[in-house]
Structures are given as C-alpha cells and as structure tokens.
C-alpha cells in the first residue's frame, strides 16, 4: 500500500474525526519513551517513583482506561510482550485509591474523583489508535451516542453507531457492548 493511499477504514476515521474535530477530544496513545523504562528495575523500590509517573502519564492522557489495558501499556513500554499476573498486580497496586467503575468488560480507571455519567467521545488521532469498543467506558460510548442521536432511529442502531465510530467489523461482543451503551443512554434520559 503506497503511503499516499488511504484504506477505507482510515478514511472513515479521518472523516469522522474531521467532521467533529472542533467539538471532540482526540484520543492519543501516551508515548512513554521519554521515561527511559528500565525493565531490570521494575520491582526495585528506587524505580517505583518513575513507574508511578509512567502510570500517571497514561491516566492523565488516556483515562478512563481499562486496568488491564493500562498494565499492558506499562509492560510493553518495558519491552515485555505480555503483562502476566505478577506485572498486572504490581501495576494495580498503584491504583488502589484511584476512582474506578466496574463494567461488563472490566474495571475502568479514571483520572478524576468521581466518574462522569456521560463523557465526550475521543476520536483517535491515528487509525492505529482506534480503540476496540470493549476498551471504551460506557460513559464515553454514551457521549458518542449523545452527539449522534439520529443513529438511534436507524434500523440497526448498534451497527450504525459502530460504523460512525470507524469500526469496520461489529463482532457479537462489540454489538452487545454498543447495545448496553444504548440502553444506558436511554435510561439516563428518563
């Protein structure tokens, strides 16, 4: 694929982002390279302040974020392909006092004291930063529905919402998640 060519999926994300760019936040992954991660020091007491700063940087930039996704980002920054149980538990130990919501797809960590009922949807800055639906909190999905209420009138609202978000393939689990967000959004209107 030549660099000047754009895939259909990239065009959808670009179009959705540009249409609402002035109204919407942009989702960008956090670049942790400036922290100079040192995997050999991961569990050392002297490294914990740096690890806390890395976690805080992700929370400041990407929260709400599912806790296992946060642990995976920390693991990858340290050069590890996976975040096993011990790594996850170590990362989670920094989150004990963090605001969180337990949702059908996992626990989401927030960077504010009380989680919002509806949160402005963040369009990805790049195609590779398009988040899977199960990694987006219900509050943010409701925020997307809020600015696209007309999609609720479509014959298949879940599919229409996913397409508008730039999701090209709606799996059964993703459909359930969007339908959960629709129900939650409609409940908030009552």
Short mmCIF file of C-alpha atoms in Angstrom, two decimals:
data_model
loop_
_atom_site.label_atom_id
_atom_site.label_comp_id
_atom_site.label_asym_id
_atom_site.label_seq_id
_atom_site.Cartn_x
_atom_site.Cartn_y
_atom_site.Cartn_z
CA UNK A 1 0.00 0.00 0.00
CA UNK A 2 1.57 3.28 -1.06
CA UNK A 3 1.85 5.94 1.63
CA UNK A 4 -0.43 8.26 -0.35
CA UNK A 5 -3.21 5.67 -0.47
CA UNK A 6 -5.73 5.58 2.35
CA UNK A 7 -7.67 2.48 3.36
CA UNK A 8 -11.46 2.62 3.73
CA UNK A 9 -11.11 2.25 7.49
CA UNK A 10 -8.60 5.13 7.73
CA UNK A 11 -10.86 7.29 5.57
CA UNK A 12 -13.83 6.58 7.89
CA UNK A 13 -11.81 7.54 10.97
CA UNK A 14 -10.41 10.62 9.23
CA UNK A 15 -13.87 11.69 8.05
CA UNK A 16 -15.48 11.14 11.45
CA UNK A 17 -12.62 12.96 13.15
CA UNK A 18 -12.62 15.92 10.79
CA UNK A 19 -16.41 16.28 10.86
CA UNK A 20 -16.44 16.75 14.62
CA UNK A 21 -12.84 17.82 15.21
CA UNK A 22 -13.79 21.18 16.65
CA UNK A 23 -16.32 19.61 19.03
CA UNK A 24 -14.47 16.49 20.11
CA UNK A 25 -11.47 15.45 22.13
CA UNK A 26 -8.83 13.45 20.36
CA UNK A 27 -7.55 10.14 21.73
CA UNK A 28 -3.77 9.77 21.53
CA UNK A 29 -1.71 6.96 22.99
CA UNK A 30 0.83 8.05 25.57
CA UNK A 31 4.47 8.00 24.49
CA UNK A 32 6.44 6.63 27.42
CA UNK A 33 9.87 6.58 25.75
CA UNK A 34 10.92 9.83 27.49
CA UNK A 35 10.74 7.98 30.80
CA UNK A 36 13.55 5.65 29.65
CA UNK A 37 11.88 2.49 31.02
CA UNK A 38 14.28 0.13 32.79
CA UNK A 39 12.77 -3.38 32.92
CA UNK A 40 15.54 -4.74 35.15
CA UNK A 41 14.48 -2.24 37.85
CA UNK A 42 10.71 -2.77 37.55
CA UNK A 43 10.25 -4.18 41.08
CA UNK A 44 13.05 -2.20 42.78
CA UNK A 45 12.00 0.38 45.40
CA UNK A 46 14.17 3.02 43.72
CA UNK A 47 12.17 2.65 40.47
CA UNK A 48 8.68 2.99 41.91
CA UNK A 49 8.54 6.78 41.59
CA UNK A 50 9.35 6.51 37.87
CA UNK A 51 6.78 3.73 37.45
CA UNK A 52 4.17 5.86 39.27
CA UNK A 53 5.00 8.77 36.90
CA UNK A 54 4.51 6.50 33.87
CA UNK A 55 1.14 5.29 35.18
CA UNK A 56 0.10 8.87 35.96
CA UNK A 57 1.10 9.99 32.43
CA UNK A 58 -1.13 7.31 30.92
CA UNK A 59 -4.02 8.20 33.25
CA UNK A 60 -3.65 11.92 32.53
CA UNK A 61 -3.71 11.30 28.79
CA UNK A 62 -5.91 8.23 28.29
CA UNK A 63 -8.23 7.77 31.27
CA UNK A 64 -10.73 6.39 31.65
CA UNK A 65 -8.81 3.28 30.70
CA UNK A 66 -9.42 -0.37 31.47
CA UNK A 67 -6.98 -1.53 34.16
CA UNK A 68 -5.65 -4.50 32.17
CA UNK A 69 -5.00 -2.23 29.16
CA UNK A 70 -3.06 0.13 31.42
CA UNK A 71 -0.97 -2.77 32.74
CA UNK A 72 -0.35 -3.96 29.16
CA UNK A 73 0.87 -0.48 28.12
CA UNK A 74 3.29 -0.42 31.07
CA UNK A 75 4.54 -3.93 30.22
CA UNK A 76 5.07 -3.06 26.54
CA UNK A 77 6.91 0.14 27.48
CA UNK A 78 9.34 -2.11 29.34
CA UNK A 79 9.78 -4.38 26.34
CA UNK A 80 7.56 -7.21 27.53
CA UNK A 81 5.06 -8.60 25.04
CA UNK A 82 2.60 -9.61 27.75
CA UNK A 83 1.53 -8.43 31.15
CA UNK A 84 1.36 -11.52 33.31
CA UNK A 85 -0.34 -11.80 36.67
CA UNK A 86 2.63 -10.51 38.67
CA UNK A 87 3.14 -7.46 36.44
CA UNK A 88 -0.60 -6.68 36.50
CA UNK A 89 -0.74 -6.98 40.29
CA UNK A 90 2.26 -4.67 40.63
CA UNK A 91 0.69 -2.04 38.34
CA UNK A 92 -2.69 -2.44 40.06
CA UNK A 93 -1.03 -1.75 43.45
CA UNK A 94 -0.60 1.86 42.27
CA UNK A 95 -4.33 2.13 41.54
CA UNK A 96 -5.80 1.21 44.93
CA UNK A 97 -7.07 4.74 45.64
CA UNK A 98 -8.00 5.60 42.04
CA UNK A 99 -11.61 6.22 41.07
CA UNK A 100 -12.95 3.35 39.05
CA UNK A 101 -16.06 1.84 37.55
CA UNK A 102 -16.72 -1.86 37.16
CA UNK A 103 -18.33 -2.52 33.80
CA UNK A 104 -19.25 -5.59 31.80
CA UNK A 105 -15.84 -5.56 30.05
CA UNK A 106 -13.69 -4.86 33.12
CA UNK A 107 -12.62 -2.21 35.59
CA UNK A 108 -12.02 1.28 34.21
CA UNK A 109 -9.65 3.65 35.99
CA UNK A 110 -10.50 7.35 35.95
CA UNK A 111 -8.25 10.35 36.49
CA UNK A 112 -10.92 12.30 38.34
CA UNK A 113 -12.54 11.85 41.72
CA UNK A 114 -15.98 10.87 40.52
CA UNK A 115 -16.57 9.17 37.19
CA UNK A 116 -18.86 11.00 34.76
CA UNK A 117 -22.21 9.58 33.65
CA UNK A 118 -21.60 10.86 30.10
CA UNK A 119 -18.15 11.65 28.77
CA UNK A 120 -17.26 13.34 25.48
CA UNK A 121 -16.16 10.71 22.95
CA UNK A 122 -12.49 10.88 21.92
CA UNK A 123 -11.85 10.21 18.25
CA UNK A 124 -8.48 8.56 17.51
CA UNK A 125 -5.70 10.75 16.17
CA UNK A 126 -4.42 7.87 14.02
CA UNK A 127 -6.06 4.75 12.62
CA UNK A 128 -3.84 2.52 14.77
CA UNK A 129 -5.22 4.30 17.86
CA UNK A 130 -8.82 3.29 17.11
CA UNK A 131 -9.82 1.60 20.37
CA UNK A 132 -11.85 -1.59 20.45
CA UNK A 133 -15.37 -0.98 21.77
CA UNK A 134 -14.70 -3.09 24.87
CA UNK A 135 -11.87 -0.70 25.83
CA UNK A 136 -14.18 2.34 25.87
CA UNK A 137 -16.14 3.09 29.02
CA UNK A 138 -19.94 3.17 28.82
CA UNK A 139 -19.88 6.87 29.74
CA UNK A 140 -17.78 7.66 26.66
CA UNK A 141 -19.94 5.48 24.42
CA UNK A 142 -22.94 7.41 25.77
CA UNK A 143 -21.10 10.61 24.86
CA UNK A 144 -20.78 9.36 21.30
CA UNK A 145 -24.48 8.48 21.20
CA UNK A 146 -25.32 11.93 22.60
CA UNK A 147 -23.79 13.67 19.58
CA UNK A 148 -25.20 11.10 17.15
CA UNK A 149 -28.77 10.61 18.48
CA UNK A 150 -30.12 10.26 14.95
CA UNK A 151 -28.35 6.88 14.72
CA UNK A 152 -30.79 5.51 17.30
CA UNK A 153 -33.52 5.81 14.64
CA UNK A 154 -31.65 3.55 12.16
CA UNK A 155 -32.90 0.01 11.55
CA UNK A 156 -29.76 -1.33 13.29
CA UNK A 157 -28.62 1.37 15.73
CA UNK A 158 -25.70 -0.66 17.12
CA UNK A 159 -24.24 -1.23 13.65
CA UNK A 160 -24.80 2.41 12.66
CA UNK A 161 -23.06 3.64 15.80
CA UNK A 162 -20.11 1.29 15.29
CA UNK A 163 -19.75 2.37 11.65
CA UNK A 164 -19.87 6.05 12.61
CA UNK A 165 -17.14 5.37 15.18
CA UNK A 166 -14.97 3.89 12.43
CA UNK A 167 -15.40 0.24 13.48
CA UNK A 168 -15.47 -1.79 10.29
CA UNK A 169 -16.47 -5.18 11.78
CA UNK A 170 -19.03 -5.44 14.56
CA UNK A 171 -18.49 -8.69 16.47
CA UNK A 172 -21.14 -10.19 18.72
CA UNK A 173 -19.36 -8.97 21.86
CA UNK A 174 -18.94 -5.47 20.42
CA UNK A 175 -22.61 -5.40 19.41
CA UNK A 176 -23.60 -6.33 22.98
CA UNK A 177 -21.38 -3.54 24.31
CA UNK A 178 -22.92 -0.92 21.99
CA UNK A 179 -26.42 -2.14 22.84
CA UNK A 180 -25.51 -1.87 26.54
CA UNK A 181 -24.43 1.74 25.93
CA UNK A 182 -27.68 2.47 24.06
CA UNK A 183 -29.75 1.10 26.97
CA UNK A 184 -27.66 3.07 29.45
CA UNK A 185 -28.02 6.26 27.41
CA UNK A 186 -31.79 5.82 27.05
CA UNK A 187 -32.09 5.11 30.80
CA UNK A 188 -30.26 8.38 31.56
CA UNK A 189 -32.83 10.25 29.50
CA UNK A 190 -35.72 9.02 31.66
#
